[in-house]
C-alpha positions as YAML, in Angstrom:
chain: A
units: angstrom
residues:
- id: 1
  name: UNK
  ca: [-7.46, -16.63, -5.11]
- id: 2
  name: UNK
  ca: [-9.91, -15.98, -2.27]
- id: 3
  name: UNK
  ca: [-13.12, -14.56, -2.69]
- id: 4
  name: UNK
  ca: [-13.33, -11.41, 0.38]
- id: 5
  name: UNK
  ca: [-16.12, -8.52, 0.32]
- id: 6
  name: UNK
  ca: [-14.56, -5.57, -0.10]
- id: 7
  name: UNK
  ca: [-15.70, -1.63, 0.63]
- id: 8
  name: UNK
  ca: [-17.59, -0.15, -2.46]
- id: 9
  name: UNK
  ca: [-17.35, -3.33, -4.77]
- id: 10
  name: UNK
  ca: [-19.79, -5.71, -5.55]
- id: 11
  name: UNK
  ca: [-17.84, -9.66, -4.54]
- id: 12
  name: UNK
  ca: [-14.61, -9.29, -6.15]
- id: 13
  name: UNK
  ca: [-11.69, -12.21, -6.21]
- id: 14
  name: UNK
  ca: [-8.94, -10.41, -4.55]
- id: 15
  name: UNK
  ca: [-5.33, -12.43, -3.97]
- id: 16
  name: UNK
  ca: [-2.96, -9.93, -1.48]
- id: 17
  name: UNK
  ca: [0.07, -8.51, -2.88]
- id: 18
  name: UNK
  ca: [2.47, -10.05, -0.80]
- id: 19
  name: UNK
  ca: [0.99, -13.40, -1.93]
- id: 20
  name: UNK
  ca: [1.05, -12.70, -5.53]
- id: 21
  name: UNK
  ca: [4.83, -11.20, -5.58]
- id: 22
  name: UNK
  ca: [5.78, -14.48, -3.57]
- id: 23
  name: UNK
  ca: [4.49, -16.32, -6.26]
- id: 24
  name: UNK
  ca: [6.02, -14.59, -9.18]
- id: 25
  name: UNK
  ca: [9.51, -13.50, -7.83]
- id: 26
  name: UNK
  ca: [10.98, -15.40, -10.41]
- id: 27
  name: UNK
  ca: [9.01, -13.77, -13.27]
- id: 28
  name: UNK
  ca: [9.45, -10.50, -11.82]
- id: 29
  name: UNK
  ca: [12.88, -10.63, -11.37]
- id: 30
  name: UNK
  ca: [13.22, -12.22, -15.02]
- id: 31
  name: UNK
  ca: [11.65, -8.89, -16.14]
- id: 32
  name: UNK
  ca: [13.46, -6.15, -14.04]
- id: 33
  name: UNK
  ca: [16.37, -7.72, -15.30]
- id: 34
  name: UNK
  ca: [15.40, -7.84, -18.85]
- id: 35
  name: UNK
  ca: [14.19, -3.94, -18.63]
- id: 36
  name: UNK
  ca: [17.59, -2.94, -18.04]
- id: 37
  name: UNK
  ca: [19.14, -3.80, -21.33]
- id: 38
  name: UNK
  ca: [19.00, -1.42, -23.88]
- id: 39
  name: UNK
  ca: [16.19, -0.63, -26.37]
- id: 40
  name: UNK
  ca: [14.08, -3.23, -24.40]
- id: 41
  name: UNK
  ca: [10.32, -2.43, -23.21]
- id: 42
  name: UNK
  ca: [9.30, -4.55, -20.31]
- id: 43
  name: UNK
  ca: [5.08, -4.53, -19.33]
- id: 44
  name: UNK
  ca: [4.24, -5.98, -16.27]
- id: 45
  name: UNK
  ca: [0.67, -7.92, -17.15]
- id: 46
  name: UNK
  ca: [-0.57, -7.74, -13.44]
- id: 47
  name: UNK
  ca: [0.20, -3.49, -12.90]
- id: 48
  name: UNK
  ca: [-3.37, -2.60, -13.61]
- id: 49
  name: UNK
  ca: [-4.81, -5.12, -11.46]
- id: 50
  name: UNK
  ca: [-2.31, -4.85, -8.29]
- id: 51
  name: UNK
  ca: [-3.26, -1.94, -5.76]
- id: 52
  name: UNK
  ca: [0.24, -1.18, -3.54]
- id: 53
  name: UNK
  ca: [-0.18, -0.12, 0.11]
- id: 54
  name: UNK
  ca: [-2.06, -0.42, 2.93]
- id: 55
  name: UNK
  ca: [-4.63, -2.58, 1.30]
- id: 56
  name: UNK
  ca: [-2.51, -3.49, -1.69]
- id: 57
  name: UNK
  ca: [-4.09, -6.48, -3.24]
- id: 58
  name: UNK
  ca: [-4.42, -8.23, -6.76]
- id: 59
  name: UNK
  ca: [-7.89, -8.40, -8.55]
- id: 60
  name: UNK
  ca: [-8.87, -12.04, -10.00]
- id: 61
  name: UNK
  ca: [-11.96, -10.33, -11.57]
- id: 62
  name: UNK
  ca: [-12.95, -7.27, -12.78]
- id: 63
  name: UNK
  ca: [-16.97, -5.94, -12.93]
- id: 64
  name: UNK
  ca: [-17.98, -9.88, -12.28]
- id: 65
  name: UNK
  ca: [-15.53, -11.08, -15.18]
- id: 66
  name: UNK
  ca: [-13.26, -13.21, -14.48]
- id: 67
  name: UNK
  ca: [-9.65, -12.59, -15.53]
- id: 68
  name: UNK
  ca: [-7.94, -15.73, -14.89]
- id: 69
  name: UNK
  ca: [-7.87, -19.32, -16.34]
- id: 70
  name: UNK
  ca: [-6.48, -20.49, -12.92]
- id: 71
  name: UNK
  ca: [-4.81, -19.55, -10.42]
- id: 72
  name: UNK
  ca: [-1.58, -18.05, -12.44]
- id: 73
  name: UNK
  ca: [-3.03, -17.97, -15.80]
- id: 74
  name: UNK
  ca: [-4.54, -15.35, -17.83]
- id: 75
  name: UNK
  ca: [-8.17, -16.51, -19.63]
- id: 76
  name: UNK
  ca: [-8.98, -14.91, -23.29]
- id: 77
  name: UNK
  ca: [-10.58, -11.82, -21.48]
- id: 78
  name: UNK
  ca: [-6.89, -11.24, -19.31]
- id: 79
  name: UNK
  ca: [-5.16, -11.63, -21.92]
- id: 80
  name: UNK
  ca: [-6.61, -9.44, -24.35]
- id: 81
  name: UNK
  ca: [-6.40, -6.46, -21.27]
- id: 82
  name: UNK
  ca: [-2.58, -7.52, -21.23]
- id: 83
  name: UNK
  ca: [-2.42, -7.34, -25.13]
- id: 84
  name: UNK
  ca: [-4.43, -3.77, -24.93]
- id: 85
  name: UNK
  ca: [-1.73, -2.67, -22.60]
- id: 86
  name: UNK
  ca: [1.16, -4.04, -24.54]
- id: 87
  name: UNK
  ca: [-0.08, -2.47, -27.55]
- id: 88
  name: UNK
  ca: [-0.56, 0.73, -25.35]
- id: 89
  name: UNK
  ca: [3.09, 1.00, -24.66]
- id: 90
  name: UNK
  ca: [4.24, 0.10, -27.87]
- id: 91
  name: UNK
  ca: [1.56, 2.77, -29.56]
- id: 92
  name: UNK
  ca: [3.18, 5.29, -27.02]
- id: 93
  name: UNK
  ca: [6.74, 4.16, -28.26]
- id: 94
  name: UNK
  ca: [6.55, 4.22, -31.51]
- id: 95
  name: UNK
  ca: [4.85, 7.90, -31.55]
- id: 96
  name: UNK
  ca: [8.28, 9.35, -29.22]
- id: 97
  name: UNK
  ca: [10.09, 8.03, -31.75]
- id: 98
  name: UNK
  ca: [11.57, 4.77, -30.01]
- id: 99
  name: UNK
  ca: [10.83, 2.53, -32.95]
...
């Protein structure tokens, strides 16, 4: 991750899209494939923190806190955002009737 000043933020650590897919293509291929079976839910961990285009970008950090443990690695305040949006879907799931 690189540390870049950006418009209307205070210094955020911002990795660019491109960069980020590159490094994940296997996970993110793992899961598209996976969401395709039947009564499986798929939730991709980095959606709320990856803008898409012009400027799309990853955030490392959000409000000065740091999200990551390293460079591909959630720390306990990423992961409980991922688990909040995990238990999101599921919530959203369970009241359509899915489960």
């Amino acid at each position: 991750m690189s540390r870049l000043r950006l418009p209307g933020s205070l210094d955020e650590t911002v990795l660019p899209f491109g960069l980020h897919k590159a490094r994940a293509q296997k996970a993110i291929t793992f899961i598209d494939q996976e969401g395709r079976k039947p009564d499986v839910t798929t939730v991709n961990p980095v959606d709320p923190l990856c803008s898409r285009g012009a400027k799309s970008r990853c955030v490392g950090q959000m409000k000065g806190v740091p999200l990551y443990y390293d460079n591909g690695h959630f720390n306990g305040t990423g992961a409980n955002m991922v688990a909040g949006q995990i238990l999101s879907v599921l919530d959203s799931q369970a009241r359509d009737g899915a489960y």
